[in-house]
PDB file of C-alpha atoms in Angstrom:
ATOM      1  CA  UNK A   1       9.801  53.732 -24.244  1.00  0.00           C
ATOM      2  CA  UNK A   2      12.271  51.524 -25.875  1.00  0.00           C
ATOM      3  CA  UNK A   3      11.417  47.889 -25.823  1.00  0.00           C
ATOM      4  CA  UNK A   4      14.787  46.202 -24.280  1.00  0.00           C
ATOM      5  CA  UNK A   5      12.853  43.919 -21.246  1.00  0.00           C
ATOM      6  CA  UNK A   6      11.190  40.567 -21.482  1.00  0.00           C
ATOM      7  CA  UNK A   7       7.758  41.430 -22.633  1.00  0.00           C
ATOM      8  CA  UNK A   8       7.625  44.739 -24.122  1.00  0.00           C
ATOM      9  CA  UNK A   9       3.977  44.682 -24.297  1.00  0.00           C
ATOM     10  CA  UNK A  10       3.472  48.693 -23.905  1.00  0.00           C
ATOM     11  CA  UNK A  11       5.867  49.622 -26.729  1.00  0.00           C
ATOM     12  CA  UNK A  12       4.181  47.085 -28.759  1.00  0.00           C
ATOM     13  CA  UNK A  13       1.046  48.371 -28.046  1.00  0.00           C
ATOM     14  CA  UNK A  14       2.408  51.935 -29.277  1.00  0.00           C
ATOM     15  CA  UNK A  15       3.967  50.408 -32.344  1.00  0.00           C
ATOM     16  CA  UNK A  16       1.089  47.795 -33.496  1.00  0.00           C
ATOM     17  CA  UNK A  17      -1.411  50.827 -33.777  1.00  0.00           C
ATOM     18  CA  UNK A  18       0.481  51.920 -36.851  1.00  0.00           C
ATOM     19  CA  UNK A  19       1.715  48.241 -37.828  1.00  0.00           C
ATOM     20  CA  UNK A  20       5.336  48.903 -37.213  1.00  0.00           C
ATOM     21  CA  UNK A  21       7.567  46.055 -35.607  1.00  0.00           C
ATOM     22  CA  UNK A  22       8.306  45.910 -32.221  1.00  0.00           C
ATOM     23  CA  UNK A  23      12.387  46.995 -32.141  1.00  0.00           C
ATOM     24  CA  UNK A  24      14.432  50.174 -30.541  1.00  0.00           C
ATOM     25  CA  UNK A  25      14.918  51.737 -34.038  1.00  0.00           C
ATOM     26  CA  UNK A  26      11.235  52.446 -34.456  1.00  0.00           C
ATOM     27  CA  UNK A  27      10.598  53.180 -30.882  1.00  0.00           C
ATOM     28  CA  UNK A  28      13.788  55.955 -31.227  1.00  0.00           C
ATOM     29  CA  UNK A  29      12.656  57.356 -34.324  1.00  0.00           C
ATOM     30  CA  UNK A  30       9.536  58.360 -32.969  1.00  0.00           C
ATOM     31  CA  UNK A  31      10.680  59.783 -29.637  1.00  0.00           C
ATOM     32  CA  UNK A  32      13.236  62.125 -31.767  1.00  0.00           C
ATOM     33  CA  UNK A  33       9.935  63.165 -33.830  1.00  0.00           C
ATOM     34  CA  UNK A  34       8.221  63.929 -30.049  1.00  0.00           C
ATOM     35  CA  UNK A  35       4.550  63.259 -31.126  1.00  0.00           C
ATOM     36  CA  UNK A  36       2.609  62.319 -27.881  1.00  0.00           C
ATOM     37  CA  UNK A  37      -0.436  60.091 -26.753  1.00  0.00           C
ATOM     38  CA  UNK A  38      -2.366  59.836 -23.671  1.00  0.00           C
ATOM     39  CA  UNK A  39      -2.662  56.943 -21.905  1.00  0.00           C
ATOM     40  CA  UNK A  40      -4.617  56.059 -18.439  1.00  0.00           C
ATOM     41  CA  UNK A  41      -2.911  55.183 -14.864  1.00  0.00           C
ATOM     42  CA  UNK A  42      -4.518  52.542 -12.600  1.00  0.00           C
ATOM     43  CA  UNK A  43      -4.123  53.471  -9.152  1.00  0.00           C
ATOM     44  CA  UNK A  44      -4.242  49.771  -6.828  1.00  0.00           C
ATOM     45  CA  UNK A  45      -5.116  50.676  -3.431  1.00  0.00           C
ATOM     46  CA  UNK A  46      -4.768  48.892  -0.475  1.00  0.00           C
ATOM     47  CA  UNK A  47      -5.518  51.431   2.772  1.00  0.00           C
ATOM     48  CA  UNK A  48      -3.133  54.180   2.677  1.00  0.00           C
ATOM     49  CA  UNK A  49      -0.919  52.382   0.272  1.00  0.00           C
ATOM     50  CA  UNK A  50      -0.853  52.879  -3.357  1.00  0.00           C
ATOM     51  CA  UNK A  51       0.674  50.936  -6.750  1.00  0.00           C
ATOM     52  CA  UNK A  52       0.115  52.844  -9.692  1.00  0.00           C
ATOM     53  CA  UNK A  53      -0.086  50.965 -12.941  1.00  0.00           C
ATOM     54  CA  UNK A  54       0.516  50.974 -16.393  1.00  0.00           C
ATOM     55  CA  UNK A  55       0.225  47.889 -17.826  1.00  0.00           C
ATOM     56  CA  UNK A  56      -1.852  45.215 -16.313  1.00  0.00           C
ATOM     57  CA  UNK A  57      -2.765  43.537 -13.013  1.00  0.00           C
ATOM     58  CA  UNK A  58      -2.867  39.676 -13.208  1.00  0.00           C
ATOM     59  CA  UNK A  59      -3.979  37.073 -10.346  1.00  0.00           C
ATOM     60  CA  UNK A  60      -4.370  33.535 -10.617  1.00  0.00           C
ATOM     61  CA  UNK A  61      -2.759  31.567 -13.452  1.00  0.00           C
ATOM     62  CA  UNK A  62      -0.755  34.418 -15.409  1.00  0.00           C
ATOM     63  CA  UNK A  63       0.811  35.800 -12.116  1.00  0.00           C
ATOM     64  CA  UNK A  64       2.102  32.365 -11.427  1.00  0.00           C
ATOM     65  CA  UNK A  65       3.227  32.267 -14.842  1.00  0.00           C
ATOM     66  CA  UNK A  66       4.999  35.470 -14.852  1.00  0.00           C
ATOM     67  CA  UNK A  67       6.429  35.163 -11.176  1.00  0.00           C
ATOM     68  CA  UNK A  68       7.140  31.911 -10.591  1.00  0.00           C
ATOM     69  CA  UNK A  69       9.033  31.319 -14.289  1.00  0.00           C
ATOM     70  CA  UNK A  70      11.508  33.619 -13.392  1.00  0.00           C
ATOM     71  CA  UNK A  71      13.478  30.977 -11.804  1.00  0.00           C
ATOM     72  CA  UNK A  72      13.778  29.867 -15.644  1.00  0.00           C
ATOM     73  CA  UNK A  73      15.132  33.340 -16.592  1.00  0.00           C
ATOM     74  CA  UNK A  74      18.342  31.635 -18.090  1.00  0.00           C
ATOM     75  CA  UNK A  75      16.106  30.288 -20.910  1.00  0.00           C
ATOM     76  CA  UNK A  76      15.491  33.631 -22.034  1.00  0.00           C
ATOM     77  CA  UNK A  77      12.040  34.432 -23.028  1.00  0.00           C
ATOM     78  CA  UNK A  78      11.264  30.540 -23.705  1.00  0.00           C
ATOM     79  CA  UNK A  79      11.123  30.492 -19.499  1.00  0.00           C
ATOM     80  CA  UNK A  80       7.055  31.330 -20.325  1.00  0.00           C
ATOM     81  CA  UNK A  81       6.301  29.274 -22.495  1.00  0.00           C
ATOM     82  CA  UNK A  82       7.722  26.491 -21.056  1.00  0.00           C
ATOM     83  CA  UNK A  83       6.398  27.110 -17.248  1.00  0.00           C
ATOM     84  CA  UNK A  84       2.912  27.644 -18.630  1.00  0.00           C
ATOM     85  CA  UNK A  85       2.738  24.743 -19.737  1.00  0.00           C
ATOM     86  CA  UNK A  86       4.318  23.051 -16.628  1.00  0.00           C
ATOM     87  CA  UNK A  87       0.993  25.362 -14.843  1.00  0.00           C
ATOM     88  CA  UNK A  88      -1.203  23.990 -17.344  1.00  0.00           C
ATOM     89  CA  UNK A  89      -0.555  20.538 -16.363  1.00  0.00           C
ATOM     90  CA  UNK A  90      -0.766  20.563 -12.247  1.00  0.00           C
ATOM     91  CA  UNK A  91      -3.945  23.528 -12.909  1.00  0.00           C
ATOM     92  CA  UNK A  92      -4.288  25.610  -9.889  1.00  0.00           C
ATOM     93  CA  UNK A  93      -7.894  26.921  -8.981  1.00  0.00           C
ATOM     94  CA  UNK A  94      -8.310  29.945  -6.512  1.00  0.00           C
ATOM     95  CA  UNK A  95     -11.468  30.424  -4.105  1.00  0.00           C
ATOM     96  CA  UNK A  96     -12.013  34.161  -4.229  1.00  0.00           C
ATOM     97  CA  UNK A  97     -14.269  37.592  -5.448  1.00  0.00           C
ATOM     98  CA  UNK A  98     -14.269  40.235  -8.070  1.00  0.00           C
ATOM     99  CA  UNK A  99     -16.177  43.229  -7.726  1.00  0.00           C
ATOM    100  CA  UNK A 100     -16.154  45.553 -10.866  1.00  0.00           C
ATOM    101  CA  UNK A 101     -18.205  48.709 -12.018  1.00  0.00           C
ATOM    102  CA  UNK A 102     -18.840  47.568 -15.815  1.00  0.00           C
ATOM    103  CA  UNK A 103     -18.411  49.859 -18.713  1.00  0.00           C
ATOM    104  CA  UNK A 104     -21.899  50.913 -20.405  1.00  0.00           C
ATOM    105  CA  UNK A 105     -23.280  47.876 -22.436  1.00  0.00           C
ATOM    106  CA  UNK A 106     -21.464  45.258 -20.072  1.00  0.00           C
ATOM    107  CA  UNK A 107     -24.155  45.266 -17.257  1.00  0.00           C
ATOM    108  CA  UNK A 108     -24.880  41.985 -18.017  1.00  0.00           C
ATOM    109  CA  UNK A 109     -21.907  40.189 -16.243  1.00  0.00           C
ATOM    110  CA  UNK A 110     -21.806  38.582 -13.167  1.00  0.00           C
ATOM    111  CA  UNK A 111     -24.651  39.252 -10.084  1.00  0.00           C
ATOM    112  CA  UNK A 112     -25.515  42.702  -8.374  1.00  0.00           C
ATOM    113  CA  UNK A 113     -23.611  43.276  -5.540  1.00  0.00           C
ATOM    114  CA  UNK A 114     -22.810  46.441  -2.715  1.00  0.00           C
ATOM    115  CA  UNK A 115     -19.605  47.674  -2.908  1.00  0.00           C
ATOM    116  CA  UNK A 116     -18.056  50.976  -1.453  1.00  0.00           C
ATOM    117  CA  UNK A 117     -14.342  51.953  -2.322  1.00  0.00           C
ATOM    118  CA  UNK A 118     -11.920  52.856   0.162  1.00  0.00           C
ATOM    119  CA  UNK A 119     -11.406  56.470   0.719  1.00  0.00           C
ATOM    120  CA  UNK A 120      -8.516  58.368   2.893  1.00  0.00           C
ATOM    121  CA  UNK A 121      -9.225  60.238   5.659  1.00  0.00           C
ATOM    122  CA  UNK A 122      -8.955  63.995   5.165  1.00  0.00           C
ATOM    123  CA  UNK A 123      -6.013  65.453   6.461  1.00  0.00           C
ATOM    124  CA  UNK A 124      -4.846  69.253   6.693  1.00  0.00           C
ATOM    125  CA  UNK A 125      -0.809  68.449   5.255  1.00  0.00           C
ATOM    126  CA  UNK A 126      -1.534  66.093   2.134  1.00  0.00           C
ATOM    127  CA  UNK A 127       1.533  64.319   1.424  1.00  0.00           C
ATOM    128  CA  UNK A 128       3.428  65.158  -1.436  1.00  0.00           C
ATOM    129  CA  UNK A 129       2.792  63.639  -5.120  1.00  0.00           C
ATOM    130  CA  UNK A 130       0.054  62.231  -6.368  1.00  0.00           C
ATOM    131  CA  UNK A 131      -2.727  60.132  -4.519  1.00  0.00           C
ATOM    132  CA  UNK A 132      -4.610  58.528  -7.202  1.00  0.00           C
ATOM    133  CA  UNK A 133      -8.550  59.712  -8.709  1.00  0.00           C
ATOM    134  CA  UNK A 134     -11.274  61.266  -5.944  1.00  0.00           C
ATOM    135  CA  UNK A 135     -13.603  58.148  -6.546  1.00  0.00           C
ATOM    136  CA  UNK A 136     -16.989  58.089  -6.232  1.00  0.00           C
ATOM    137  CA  UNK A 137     -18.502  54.735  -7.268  1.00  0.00           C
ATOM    138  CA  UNK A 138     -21.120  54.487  -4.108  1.00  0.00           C
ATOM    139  CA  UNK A 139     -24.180  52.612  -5.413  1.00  0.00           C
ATOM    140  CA  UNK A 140     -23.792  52.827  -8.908  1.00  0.00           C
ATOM    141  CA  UNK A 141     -24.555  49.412 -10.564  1.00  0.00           C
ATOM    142  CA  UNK A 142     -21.560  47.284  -8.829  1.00  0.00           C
ATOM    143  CA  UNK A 143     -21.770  43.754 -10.014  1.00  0.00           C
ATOM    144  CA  UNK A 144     -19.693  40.598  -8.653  1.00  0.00           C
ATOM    145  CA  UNK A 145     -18.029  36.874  -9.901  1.00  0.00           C
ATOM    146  CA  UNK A 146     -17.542  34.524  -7.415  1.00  0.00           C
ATOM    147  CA  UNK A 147     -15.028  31.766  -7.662  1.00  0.00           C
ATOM    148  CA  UNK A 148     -13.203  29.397  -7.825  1.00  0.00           C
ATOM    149  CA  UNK A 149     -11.002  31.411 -10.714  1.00  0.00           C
ATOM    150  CA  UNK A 150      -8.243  29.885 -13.189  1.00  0.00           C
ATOM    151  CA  UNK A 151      -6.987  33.556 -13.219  1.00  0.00           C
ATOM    152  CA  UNK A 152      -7.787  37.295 -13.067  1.00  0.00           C
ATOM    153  CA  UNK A 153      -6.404  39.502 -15.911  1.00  0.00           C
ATOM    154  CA  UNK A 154      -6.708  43.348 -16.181  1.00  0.00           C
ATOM    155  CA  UNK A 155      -5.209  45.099 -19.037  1.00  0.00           C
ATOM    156  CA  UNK A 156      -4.441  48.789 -19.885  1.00  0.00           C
ATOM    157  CA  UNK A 157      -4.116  48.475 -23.398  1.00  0.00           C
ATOM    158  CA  UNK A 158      -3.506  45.477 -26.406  1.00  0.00           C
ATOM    159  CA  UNK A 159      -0.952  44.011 -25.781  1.00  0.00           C
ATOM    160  CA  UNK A 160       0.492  41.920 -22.992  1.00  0.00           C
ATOM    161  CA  UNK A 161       3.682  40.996 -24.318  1.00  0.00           C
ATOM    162  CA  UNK A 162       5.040  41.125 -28.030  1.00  0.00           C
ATOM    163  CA  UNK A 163       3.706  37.741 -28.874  1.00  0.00           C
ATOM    164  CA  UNK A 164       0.259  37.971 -26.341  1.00  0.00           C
ATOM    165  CA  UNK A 165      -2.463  40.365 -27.874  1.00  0.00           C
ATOM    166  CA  UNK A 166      -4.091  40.338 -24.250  1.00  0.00           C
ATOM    167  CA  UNK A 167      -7.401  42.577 -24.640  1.00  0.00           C
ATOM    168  CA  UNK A 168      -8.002  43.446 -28.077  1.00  0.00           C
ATOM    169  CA  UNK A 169     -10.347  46.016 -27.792  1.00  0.00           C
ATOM    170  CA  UNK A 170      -8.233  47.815 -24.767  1.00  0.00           C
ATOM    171  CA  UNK A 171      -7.777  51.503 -25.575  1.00  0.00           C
ATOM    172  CA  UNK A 172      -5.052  53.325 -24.502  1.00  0.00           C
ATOM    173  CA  UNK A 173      -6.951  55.850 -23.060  1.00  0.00           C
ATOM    174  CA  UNK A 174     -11.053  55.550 -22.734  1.00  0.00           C
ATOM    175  CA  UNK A 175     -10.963  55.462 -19.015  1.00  0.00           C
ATOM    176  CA  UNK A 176     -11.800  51.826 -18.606  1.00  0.00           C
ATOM    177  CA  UNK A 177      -9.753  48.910 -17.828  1.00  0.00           C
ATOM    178  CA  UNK A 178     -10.007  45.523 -20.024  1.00  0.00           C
ATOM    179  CA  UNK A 179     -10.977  42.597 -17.977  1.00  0.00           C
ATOM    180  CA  UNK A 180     -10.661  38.796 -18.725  1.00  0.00           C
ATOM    181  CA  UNK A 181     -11.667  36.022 -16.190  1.00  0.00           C
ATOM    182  CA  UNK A 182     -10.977  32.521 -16.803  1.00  0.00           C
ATOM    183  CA  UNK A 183     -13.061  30.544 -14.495  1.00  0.00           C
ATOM    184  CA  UNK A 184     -13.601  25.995 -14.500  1.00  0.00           C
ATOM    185  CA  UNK A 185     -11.936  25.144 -17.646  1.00  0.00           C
ATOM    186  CA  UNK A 186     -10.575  22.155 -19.632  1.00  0.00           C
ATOM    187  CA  UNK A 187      -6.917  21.594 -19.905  1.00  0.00           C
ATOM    188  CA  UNK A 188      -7.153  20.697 -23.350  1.00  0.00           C
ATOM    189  CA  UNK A 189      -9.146  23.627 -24.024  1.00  0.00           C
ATOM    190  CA  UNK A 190      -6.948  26.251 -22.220  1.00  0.00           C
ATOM    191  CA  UNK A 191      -3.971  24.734 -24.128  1.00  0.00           C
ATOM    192  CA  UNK A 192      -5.413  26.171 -27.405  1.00  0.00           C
ATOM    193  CA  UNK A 193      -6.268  29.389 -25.657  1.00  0.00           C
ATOM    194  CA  UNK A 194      -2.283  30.110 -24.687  1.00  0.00           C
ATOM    195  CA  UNK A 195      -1.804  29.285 -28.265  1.00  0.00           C
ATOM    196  CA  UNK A 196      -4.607  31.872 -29.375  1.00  0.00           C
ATOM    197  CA  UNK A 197      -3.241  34.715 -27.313  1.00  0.00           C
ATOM    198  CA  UNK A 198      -0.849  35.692 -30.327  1.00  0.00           C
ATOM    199  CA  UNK A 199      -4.042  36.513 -32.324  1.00  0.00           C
ATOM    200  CA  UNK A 200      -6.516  37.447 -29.427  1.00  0.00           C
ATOM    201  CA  UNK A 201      -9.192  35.108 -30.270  1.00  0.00           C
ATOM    202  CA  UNK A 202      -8.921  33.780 -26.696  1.00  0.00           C
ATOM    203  CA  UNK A 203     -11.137  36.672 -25.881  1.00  0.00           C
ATOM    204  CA  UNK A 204     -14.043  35.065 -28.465  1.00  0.00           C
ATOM    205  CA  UNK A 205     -13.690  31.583 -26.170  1.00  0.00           C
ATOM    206  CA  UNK A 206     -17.379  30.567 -24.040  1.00  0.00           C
ATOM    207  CA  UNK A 207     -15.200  29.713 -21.281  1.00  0.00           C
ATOM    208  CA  UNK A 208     -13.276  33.046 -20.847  1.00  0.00           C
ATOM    209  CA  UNK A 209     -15.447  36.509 -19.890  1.00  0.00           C
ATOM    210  CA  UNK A 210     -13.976  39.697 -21.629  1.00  0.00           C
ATOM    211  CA  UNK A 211     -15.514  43.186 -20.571  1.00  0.00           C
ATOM    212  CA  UNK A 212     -14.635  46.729 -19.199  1.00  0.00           C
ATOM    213  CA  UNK A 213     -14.391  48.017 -16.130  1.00  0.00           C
ATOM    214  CA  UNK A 214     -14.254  51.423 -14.662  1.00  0.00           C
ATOM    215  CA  UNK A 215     -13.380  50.359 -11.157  1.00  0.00           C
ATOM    216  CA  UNK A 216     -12.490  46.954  -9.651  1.00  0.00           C
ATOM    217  CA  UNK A 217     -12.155  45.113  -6.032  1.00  0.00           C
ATOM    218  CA  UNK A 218     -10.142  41.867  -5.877  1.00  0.00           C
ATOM    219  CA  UNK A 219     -10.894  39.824  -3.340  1.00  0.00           C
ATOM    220  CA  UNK A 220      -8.214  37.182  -3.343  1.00  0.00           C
ATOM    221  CA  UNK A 221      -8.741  33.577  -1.514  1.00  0.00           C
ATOM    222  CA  UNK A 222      -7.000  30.261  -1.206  1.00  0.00           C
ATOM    223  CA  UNK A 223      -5.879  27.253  -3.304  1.00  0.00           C
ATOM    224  CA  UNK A 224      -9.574  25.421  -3.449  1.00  0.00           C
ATOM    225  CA  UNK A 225      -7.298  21.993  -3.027  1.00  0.00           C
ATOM    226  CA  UNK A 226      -4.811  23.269  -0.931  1.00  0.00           C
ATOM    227  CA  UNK A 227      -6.560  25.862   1.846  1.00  0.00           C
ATOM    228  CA  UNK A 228      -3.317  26.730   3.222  1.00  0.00           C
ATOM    229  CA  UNK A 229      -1.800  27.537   0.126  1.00  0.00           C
ATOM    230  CA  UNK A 230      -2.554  30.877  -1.344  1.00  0.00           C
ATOM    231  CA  UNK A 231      -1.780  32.897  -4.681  1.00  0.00           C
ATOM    232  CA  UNK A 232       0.754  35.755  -5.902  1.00  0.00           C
ATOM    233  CA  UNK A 233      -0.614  39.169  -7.466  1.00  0.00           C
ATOM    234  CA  UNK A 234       1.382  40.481 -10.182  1.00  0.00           C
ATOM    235  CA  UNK A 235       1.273  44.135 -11.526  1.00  0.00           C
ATOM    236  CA  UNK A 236       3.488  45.658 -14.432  1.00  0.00           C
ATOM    237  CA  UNK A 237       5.572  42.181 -14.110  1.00  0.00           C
ATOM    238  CA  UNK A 238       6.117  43.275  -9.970  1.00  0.00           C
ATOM    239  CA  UNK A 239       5.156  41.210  -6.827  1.00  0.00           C
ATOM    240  CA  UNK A 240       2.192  43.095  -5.580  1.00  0.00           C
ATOM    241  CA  UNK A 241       1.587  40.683  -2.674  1.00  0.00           C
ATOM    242  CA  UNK A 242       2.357  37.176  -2.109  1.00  0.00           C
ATOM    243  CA  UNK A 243       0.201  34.468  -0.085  1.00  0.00           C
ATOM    244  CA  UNK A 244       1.372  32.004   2.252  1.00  0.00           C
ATOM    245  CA  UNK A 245       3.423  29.048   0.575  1.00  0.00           C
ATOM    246  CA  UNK A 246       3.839  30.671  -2.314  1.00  0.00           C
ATOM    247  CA  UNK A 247       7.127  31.394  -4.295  1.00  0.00           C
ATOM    248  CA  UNK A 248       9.910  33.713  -2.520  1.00  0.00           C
ATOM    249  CA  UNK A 249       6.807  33.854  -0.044  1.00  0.00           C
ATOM    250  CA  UNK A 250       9.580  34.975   2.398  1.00  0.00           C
ATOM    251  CA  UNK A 251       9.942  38.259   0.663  1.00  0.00           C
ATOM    252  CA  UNK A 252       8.568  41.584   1.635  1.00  0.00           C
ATOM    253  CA  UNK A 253       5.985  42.519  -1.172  1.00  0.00           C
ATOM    254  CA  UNK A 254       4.613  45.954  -1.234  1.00  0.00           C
ATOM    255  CA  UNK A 255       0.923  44.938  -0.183  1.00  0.00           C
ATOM    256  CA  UNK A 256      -0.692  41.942   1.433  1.00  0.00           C
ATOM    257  CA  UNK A 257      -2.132  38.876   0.072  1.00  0.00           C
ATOM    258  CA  UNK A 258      -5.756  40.600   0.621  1.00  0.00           C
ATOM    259  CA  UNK A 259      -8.823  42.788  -1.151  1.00  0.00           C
ATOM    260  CA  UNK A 260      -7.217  45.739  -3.328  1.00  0.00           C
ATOM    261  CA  UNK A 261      -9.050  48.004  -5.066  1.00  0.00           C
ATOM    262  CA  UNK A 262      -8.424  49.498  -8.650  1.00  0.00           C
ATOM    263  CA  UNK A 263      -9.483  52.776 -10.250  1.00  0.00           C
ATOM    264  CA  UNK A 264      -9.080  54.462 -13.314  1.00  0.00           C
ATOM    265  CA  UNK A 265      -7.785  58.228 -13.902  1.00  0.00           C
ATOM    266  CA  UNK A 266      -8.606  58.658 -17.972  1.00  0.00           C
ATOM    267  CA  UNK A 267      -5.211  60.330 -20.016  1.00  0.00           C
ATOM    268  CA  UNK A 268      -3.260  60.614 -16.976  1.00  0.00           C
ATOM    269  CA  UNK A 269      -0.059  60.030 -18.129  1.00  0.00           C
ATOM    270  CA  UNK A 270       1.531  60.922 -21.477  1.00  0.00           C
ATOM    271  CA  UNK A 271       3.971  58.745 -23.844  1.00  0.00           C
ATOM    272  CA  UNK A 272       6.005  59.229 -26.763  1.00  0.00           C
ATOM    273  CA  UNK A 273       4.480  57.606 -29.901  1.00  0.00           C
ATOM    274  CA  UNK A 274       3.826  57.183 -33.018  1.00  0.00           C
ATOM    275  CA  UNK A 275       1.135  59.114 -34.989  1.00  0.00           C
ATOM    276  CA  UNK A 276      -2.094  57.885 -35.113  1.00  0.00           C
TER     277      UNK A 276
END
């Protein structure tokens, strides 16, 4: 990877784990020395279709962020910065459910819940390509957070962006997904913890919950103000799905404005990086 887009936040991921700046000569020099890394693949699922990600999966007040400021994409990468704090201002609150399988030592979040993931039926001519990890989560300690959410964030690895250290302890390949959920919070308060991002100490915040996840189940609901109004999910920086009234609402998005699941396939994939 060469870091030429908006965020960048997987080469600078790569690059930070050996303190090296974020720029194309770095990134070059250590694709012509080949060394390799593992790194997982979330596979979202929604019935037979599939998004496979990289990255992150964000719902809530990030997606809006990331979506809807691209009608600021003139302004370069200022366009964030300047529409989150337009969000900030006229908050948005989403009725909803997350359903997670926590990491060992993270049991503690949320309330006990039932859960049972999706599965495919079995057919004799599987289609071509890959069709994500043979999950099976059934009854194994599934917990759940209710709403009303400020946002959703899952995270692959560090760092979101090259000035947002998302989910400091995110590993590029331990099997588990980094999740933050921002639920009722002050205005004032979630101010300073945009501003915190560039150091990750959002993550140390009482308002803001920060564990892993080995499997996940969004549930996505309404505007709690506004029940005909619903929300955008965003994964990799692409329209997953988009609610009703929401922006470019009129466009075809991959999947529906309804539950997903996520799952985890540990090292899947493989990228060029630096030592380690």
């Amino acid at each position: 990877m060469v870091p030429a887009g908006t965020g960048n936040g997987m080469i600078k991921s790569l690059l930070d784990t050996v303190g090296l700046r974020c720029c194309a000569n770095s990134a070059t020099i250590f694709i012509i020395r080949g060394h390799k890394r593992s790194v997982d693949v979330a596979t979202i699922a929604q019935g037979n279709t599939k998004f496979f990600s990289v990255l992150m999966l964000a719902w809530g007040l990030i997606a809006d962020i990331d979506i809807e400021s691209e009608k600021f994409r003139w302004m370069g990468s200022a366009r964030i910065d300047f529409y989150a704090l337009q969000r900030i201002l006229c908050l948005r609150q989403y009725n909803g459910r997350i359903i997670f399988l926590p990491a060992p030592g993270f049991e503690r979040y949320g309330q006990p819940a039932n859960c049972g993931l999706y599965k495919e039926p079995t057919v004799s001519d599987k289609a071509l390509g890959y069709q994500g990890p043979d999950t099976k989560f059934e009854d194994h300690g599934w917990r759940e957070i209710n709403g009303p959410f400020v946002t959703v964030w899952l995270h692959n690895v560090p760092w979101g962006a090259e000035n947002t250290l998302t989910a400091p302890a995110a590993k590029f390949s331990d099997g588990f997904l980094d999740l933050i959920v921002l639920k009722n919070c002050p205005k004032l308060v979630l101010l300073s913890l945009m501003r915190q991002l560039s150091s990750g100490t959002h993550v140390e915040s009482p308002y803001i919950a920060y564990l892993k996840v080995k499997a996940f189940v969004l549930e996505p609901g309404s505007l709690i103000d506004e029940p005909g109004k619903e929300g955008i999910i965003d994964s990799d920086g692409e329209v997953l799905a988009r609610g009703k009234r929401t922006y470019n609402c009129e466009k075809k998005a991959l999947m529906s404005y309804d539950k997903l699941q996520i799952t985890v396939d540990q090292g899947l994939a493989t990228l060029f990086s630096p030592e380690y």
